[in-house]
Coordinates of C-alpha atoms (C1' of nucleotides) in Angstrom, one line a residue:
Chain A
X1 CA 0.3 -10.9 23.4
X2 CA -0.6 -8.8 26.4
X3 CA -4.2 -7.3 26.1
X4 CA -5.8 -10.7 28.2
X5 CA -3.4 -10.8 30.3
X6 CA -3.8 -6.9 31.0
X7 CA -7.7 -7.4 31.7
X8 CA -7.0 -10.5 33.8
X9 CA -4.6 -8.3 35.7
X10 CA -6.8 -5.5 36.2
X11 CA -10.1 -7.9 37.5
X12 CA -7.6 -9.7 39.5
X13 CA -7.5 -6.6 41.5
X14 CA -11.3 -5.9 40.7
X15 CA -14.6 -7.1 38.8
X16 CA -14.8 -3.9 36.3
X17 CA -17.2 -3.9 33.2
X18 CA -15.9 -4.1 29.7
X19 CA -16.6 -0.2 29.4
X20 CA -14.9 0.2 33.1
X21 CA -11.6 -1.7 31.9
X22 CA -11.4 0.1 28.4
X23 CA -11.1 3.1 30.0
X24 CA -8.2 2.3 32.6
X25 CA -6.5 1.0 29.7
X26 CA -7.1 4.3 27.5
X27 CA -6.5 6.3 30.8
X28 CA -4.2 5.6 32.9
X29 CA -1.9 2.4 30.5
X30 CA -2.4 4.2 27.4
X31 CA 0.8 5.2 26.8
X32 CA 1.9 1.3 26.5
X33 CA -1.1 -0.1 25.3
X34 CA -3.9 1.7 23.7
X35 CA -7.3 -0.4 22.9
X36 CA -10.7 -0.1 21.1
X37 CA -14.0 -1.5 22.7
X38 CA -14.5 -4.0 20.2
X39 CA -10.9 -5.6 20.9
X40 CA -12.3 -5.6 24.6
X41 CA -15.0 -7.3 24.6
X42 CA -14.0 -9.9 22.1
X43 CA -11.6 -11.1 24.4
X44 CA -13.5 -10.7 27.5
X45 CA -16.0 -13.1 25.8
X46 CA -13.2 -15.4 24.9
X47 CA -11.9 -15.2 28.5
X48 CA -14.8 -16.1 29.5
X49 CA -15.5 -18.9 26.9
X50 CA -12.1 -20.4 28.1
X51 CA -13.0 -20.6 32.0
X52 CA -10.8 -17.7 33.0
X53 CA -13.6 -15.1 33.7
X54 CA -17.5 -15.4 34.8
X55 CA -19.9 -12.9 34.6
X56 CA -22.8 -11.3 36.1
X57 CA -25.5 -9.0 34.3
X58 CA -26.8 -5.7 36.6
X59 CA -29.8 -4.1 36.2
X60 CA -29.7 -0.4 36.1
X61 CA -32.5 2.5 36.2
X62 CA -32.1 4.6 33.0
X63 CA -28.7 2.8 32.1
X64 CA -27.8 -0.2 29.9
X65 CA -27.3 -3.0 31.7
X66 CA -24.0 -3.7 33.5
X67 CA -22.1 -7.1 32.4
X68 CA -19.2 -6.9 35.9
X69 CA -16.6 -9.7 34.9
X70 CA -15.0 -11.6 37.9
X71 CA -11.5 -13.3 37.6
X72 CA -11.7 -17.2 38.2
X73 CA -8.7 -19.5 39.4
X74 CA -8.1 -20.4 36.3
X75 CA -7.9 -16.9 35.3
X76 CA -5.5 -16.1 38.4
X77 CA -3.3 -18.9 37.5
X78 CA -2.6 -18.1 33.8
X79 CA -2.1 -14.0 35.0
X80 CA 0.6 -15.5 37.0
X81 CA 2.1 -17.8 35.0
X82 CA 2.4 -14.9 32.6
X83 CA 3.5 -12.5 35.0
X84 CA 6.3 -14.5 36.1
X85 CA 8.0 -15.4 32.5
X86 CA 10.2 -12.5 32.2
X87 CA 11.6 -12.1 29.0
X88 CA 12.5 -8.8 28.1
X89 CA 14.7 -9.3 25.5
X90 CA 11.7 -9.8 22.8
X91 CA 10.5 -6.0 23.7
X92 CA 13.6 -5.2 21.3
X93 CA 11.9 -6.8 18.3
X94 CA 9.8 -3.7 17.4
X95 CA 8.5 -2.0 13.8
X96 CA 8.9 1.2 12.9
X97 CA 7.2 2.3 10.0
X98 CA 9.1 6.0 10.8
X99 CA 12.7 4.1 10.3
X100 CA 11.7 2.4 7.5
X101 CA 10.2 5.6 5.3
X102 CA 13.8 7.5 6.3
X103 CA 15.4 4.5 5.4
X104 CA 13.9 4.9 1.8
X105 CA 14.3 9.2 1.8
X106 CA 17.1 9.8 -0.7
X107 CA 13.6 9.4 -3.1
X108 CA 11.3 11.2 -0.5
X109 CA 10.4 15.2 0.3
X110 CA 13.3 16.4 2.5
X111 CA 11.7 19.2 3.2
X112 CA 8.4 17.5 4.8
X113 CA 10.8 15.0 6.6
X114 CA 12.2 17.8 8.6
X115 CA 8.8 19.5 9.2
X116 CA 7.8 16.0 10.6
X117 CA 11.1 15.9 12.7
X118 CA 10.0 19.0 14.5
X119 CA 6.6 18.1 14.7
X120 CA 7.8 14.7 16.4
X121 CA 9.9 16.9 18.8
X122 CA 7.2 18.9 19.8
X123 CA 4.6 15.7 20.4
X124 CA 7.3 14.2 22.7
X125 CA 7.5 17.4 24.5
X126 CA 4.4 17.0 25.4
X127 CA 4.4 13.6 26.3
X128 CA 7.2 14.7 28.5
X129 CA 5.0 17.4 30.3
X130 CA 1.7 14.5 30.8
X131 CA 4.7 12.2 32.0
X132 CA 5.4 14.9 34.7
X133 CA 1.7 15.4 35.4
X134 CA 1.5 11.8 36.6
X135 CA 4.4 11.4 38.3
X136 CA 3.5 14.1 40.2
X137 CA -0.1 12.9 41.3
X138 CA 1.6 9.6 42.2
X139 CA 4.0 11.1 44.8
X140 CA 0.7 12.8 46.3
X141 CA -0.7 9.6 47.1
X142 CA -1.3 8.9 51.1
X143 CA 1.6 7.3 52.2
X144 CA -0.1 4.8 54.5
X145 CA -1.9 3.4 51.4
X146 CA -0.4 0.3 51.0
X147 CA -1.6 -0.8 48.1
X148 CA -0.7 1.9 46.3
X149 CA 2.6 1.9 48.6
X150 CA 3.8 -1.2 47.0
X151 CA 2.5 -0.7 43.0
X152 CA 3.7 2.8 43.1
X153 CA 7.5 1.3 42.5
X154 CA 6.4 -0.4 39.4
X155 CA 4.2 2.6 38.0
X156 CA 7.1 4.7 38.7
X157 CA 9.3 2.7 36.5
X158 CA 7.1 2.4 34.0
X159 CA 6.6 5.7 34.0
X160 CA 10.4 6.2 33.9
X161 CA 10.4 4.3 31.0
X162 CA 8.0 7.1 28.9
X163 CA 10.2 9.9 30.1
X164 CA 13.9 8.5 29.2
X165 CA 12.1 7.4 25.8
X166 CA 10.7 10.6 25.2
X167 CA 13.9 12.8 25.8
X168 CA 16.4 9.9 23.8
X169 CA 13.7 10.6 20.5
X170 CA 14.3 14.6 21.7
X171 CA 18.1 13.5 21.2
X172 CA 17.5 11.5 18.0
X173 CA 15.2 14.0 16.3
X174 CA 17.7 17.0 17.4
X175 CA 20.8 14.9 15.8
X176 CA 19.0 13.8 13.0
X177 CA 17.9 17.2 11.7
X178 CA 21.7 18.5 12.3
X179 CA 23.0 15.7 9.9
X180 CA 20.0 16.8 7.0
X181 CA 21.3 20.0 7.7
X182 CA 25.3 19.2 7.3
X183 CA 25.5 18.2 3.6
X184 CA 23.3 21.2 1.6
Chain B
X1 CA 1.0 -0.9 7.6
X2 CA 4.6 -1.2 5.6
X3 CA 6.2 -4.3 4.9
X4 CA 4.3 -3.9 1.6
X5 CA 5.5 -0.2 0.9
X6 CA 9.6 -1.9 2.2
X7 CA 8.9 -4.7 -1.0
X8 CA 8.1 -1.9 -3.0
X9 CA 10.7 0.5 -1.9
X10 CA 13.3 -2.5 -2.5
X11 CA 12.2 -3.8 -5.5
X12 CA 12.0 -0.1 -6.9
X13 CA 15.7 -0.4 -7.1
X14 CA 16.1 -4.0 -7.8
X15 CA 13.8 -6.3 -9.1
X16 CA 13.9 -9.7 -6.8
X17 CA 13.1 -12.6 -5.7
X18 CA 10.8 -13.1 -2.7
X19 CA 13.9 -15.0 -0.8
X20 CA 16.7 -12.0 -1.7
X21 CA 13.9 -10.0 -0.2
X22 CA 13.3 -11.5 3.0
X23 CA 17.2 -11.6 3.5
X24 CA 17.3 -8.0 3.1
X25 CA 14.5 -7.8 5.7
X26 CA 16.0 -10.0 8.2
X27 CA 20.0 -8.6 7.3
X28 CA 19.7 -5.2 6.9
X29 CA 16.4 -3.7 8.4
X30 CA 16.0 -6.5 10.3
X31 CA 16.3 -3.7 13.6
X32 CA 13.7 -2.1 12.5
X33 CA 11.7 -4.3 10.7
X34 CA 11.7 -8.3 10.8
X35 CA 9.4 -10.9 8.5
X36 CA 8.7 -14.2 8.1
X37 CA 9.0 -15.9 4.7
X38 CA 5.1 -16.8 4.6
X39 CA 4.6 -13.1 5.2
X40 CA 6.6 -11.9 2.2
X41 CA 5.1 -14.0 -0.2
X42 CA 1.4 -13.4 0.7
X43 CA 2.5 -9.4 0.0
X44 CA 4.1 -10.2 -3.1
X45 CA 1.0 -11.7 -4.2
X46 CA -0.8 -9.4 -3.2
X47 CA 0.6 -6.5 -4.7
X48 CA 1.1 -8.5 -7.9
X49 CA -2.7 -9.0 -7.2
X50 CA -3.1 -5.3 -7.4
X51 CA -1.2 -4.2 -10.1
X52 CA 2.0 -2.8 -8.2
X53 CA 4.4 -5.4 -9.3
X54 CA 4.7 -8.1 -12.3
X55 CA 7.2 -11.4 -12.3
X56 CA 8.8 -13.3 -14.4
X57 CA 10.0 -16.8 -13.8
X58 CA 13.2 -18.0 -14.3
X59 CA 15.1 -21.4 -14.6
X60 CA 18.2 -22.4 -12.8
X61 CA 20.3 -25.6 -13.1
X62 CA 20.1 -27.6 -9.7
X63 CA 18.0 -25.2 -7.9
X64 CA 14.6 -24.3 -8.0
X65 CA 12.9 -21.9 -10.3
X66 CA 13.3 -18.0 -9.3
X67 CA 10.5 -15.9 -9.5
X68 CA 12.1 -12.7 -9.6
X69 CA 9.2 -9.4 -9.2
X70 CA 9.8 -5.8 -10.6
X71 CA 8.1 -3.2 -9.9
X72 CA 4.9 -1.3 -12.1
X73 CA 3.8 2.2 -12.3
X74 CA 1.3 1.9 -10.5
X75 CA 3.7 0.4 -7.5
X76 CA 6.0 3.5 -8.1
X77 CA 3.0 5.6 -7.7
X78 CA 1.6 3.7 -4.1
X79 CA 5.4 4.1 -3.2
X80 CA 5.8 7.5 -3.1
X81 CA 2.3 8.4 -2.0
X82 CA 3.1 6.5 1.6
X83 CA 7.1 7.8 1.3
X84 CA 5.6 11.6 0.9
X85 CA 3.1 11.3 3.8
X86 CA 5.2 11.9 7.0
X87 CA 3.6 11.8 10.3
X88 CA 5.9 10.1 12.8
X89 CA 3.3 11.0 15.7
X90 CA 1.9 8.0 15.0
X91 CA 5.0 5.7 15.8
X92 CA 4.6 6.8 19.3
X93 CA 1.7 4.4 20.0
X94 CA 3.6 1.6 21.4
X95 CA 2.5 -1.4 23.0
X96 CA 5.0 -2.9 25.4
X97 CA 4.3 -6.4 26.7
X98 CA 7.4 -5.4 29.3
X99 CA 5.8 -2.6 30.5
X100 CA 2.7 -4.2 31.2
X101 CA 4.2 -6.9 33.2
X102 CA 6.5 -4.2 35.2
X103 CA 3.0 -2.4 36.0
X104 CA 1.4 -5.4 37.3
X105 CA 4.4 -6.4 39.5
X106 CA 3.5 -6.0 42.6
X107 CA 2.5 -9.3 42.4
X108 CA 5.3 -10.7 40.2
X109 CA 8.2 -12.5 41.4
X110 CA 11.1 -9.3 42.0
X111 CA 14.2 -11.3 41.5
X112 CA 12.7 -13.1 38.3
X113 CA 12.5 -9.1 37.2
X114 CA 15.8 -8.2 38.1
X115 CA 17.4 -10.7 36.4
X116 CA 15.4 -10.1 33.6
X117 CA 16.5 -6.2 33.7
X118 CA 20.2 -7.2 34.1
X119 CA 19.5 -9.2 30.7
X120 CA 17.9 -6.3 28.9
X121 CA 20.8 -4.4 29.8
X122 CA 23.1 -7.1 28.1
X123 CA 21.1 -7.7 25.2
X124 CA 21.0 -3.7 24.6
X125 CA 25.0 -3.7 24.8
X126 CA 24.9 -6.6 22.5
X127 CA 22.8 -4.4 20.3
X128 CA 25.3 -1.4 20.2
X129 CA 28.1 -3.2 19.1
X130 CA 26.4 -4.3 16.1
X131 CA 25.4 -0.9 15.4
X132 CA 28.9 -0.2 15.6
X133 CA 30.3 -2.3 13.6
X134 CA 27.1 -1.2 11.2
X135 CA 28.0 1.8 11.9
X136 CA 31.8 1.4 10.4
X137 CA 30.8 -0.5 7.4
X138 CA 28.8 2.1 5.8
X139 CA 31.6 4.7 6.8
X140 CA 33.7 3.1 4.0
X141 CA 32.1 2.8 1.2
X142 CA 33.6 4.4 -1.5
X143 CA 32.6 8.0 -1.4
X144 CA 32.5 8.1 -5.2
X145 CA 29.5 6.2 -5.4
X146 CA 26.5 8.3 -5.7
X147 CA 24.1 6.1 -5.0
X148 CA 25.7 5.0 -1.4
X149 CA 26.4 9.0 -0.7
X150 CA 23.1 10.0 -0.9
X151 CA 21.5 7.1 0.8
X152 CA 23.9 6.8 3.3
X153 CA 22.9 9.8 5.4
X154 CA 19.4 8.2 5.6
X155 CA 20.7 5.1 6.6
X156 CA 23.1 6.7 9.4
X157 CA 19.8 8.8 11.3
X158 CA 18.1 5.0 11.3
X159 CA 21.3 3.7 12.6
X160 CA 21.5 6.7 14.7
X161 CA 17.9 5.8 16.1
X162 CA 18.8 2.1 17.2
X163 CA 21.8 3.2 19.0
X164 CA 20.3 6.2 20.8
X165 CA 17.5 3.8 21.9
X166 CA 19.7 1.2 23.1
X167 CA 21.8 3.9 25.5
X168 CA 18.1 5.0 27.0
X169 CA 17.3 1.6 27.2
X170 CA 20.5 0.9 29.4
X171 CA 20.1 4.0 31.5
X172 CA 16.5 3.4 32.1
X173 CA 17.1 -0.3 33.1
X174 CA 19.9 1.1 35.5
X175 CA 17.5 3.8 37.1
X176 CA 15.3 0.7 37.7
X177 CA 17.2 -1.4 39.2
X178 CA 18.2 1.0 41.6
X179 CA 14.6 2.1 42.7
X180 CA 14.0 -1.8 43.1
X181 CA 17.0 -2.1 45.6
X182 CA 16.2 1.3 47.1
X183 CA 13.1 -0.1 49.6
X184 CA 14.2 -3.2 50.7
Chain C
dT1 C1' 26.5 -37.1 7.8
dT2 C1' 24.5 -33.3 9.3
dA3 C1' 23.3 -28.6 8.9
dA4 C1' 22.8 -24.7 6.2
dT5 C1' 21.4 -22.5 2.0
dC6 C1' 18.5 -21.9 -2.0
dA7 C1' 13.6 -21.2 -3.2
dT8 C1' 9.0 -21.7 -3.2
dG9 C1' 4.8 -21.5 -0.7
dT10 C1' -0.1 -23.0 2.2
dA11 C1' -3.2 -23.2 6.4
dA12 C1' -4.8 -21.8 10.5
dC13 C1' -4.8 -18.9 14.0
dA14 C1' -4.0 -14.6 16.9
dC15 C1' -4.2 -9.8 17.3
dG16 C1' -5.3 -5.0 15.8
dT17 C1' -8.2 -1.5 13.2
dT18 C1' -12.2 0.6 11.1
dA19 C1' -16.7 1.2 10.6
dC20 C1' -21.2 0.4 12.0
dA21 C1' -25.3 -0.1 15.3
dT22 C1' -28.4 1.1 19.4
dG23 C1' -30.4 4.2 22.7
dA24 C1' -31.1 6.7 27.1
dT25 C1' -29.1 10.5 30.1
dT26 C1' -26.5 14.5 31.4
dG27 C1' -24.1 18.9 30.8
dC28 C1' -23.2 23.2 27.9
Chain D
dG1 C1' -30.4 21.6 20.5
dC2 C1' -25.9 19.1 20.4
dA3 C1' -22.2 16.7 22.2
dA4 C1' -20.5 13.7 25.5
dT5 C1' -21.0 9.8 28.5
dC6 C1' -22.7 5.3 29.7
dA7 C1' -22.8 0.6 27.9
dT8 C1' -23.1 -3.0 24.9
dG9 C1' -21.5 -5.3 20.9
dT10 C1' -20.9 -7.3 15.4
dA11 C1' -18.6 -7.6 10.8
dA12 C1' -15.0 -7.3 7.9
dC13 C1' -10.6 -6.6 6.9
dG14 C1' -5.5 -6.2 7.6
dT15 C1' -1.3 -7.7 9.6
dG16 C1' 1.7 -10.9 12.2
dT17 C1' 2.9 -15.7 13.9
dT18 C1' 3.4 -20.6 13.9
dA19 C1' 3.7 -24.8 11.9
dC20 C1' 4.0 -27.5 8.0
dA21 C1' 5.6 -29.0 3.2
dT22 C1' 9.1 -30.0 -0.6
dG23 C1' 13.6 -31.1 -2.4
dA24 C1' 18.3 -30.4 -4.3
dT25 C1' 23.1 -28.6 -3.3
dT26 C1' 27.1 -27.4 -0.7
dA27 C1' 30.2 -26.6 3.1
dA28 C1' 31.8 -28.2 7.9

DNA sequence: TTAATCATGTAACACGTTACATGATTGC
DNA sequence: GCAATCATGTAACGTGTTACATGATTAA
């Protein structure tokens, strides 16, 4: 579970409104976690519920009003607590529900599956091209930033991550359509 | 959704019991898709619920009773529906608890994180092997059996899948590693 | 004698998705 | 005039996890 301790990370940096926070997270950490509103503010109210965020209400002229949650010690503790339990080796445990219809195809629509290969080259191609976009825009950043200076690193690598994944499913989807090819 | 659509798929060439089930689940597929036993049984009911499988009990000496499922029309039916509808776009919505901590680790403990990276890698080599040996095993099976010929290819692109993700893995954790020692 | 295997499940909780609801303001 | 943006949420459902429960047999 990571969407708490996302929203605990982001207020730890600053108070942000429910609406503020779902869209860094369907923004700029979309492509590793992807969120609805009502997820959001469900567990912004239990957050709060369980001492690890307060909030304040803000008046606004012609707006709703503004709910700005602030991170608590409590809240600052269990981010960190989280942050520091590396354990990487879970990440391998994933679902695919892609693997598991080719795993059933010898009674499936060969001819779709390879249409859907393609298609699934061509949507990592262009999650190749955003990739660069952002990579990009974060080498532009002022240098004497150091905030930025120091997370930079880490949004590079996990930016890294998109890329490398994207071309390997390039790879995959290539190889896979040669072997459906092979045996006609 | 697809653990039920895996039940169905298996039990469309086998009728089973839930426990044969989950063994396939957690031998075979288990890289791509991993259950627990409470899971499979609340599915089985379900679908049994719903028309897509009946069971029949049966008696052992010594052991408990088997309640072995097969598979209805109807189940055929929901099978092939999800098997026909390919859109493997989808499957690129990942969430990944790792990435979320590298992102926030500017405030995370770096040696904790290379050590944890250095682990990834190992577990990812650990990984291949397996696939190897996988790999091998369905390499010899007899090529007279039509069955195993035909499914085979199928199985060899998911195969195909785990091992090219494991090699990215690898390279992208190397990559890392070296932009972490880079600024020191 | 201890652990693993066979075989069934229930209960409670955590997390994710879909659909619905409200209502003003701003840009095309 | 219509869509998008701002801003808040609720309800219901689907899926996944953890812990618990039973009880015999077999292999180390």
């Amino acid at each position: 579970m990571s969407l708490k301790h996302g929203l605990l990370g982001l207020l730890n940096d600053d108070p942000q409104t429910g609406y503020e926070l779902m869209k860094v997270f369907n923004n700029s950490l979309q492509f590793f976690w992807s969120v609805q509103t009502s997820q959001i503010y469900r567990d912004l109210a239990s957050l709060e519920n369980s001492g690890c965020l307060t909030s304040r209400k803000e008046e606004q002229s012609g707006k709703p009003d503004k709910k700005i949650y602030y991170i608590t010690e409590k809240g600052k503790e269990k981010f960190q607590l989280w942050l520091n339990e590396y354990d990487f080796s879970k990440s391998l445990k994933t679902r695919s529900t892609m693997l598991m219809k080719i795993f059933f195809s010898n009674n499936g629509d060969k001819e779709k599956l390879i249409k859907s290969l393609k298609e699934y080259i061509n949507v990592n191609n262009q999650f190749l091209s955003e990739y660069k976009e952002v990579a990009d825009y974060i080498k532009n950043f002022k240098l004497n930033d150091d905030i930025c200076h120091n997370s930079r690193k880490y949004w590079e690598i996990t930016l890294l991550k998109g890329k490398i994944e994207s071309e390997s499913n390039i790879q995959w989807a290539l190889q896979s359509l040669a072997i459906l090819k092979k045996e006609e």
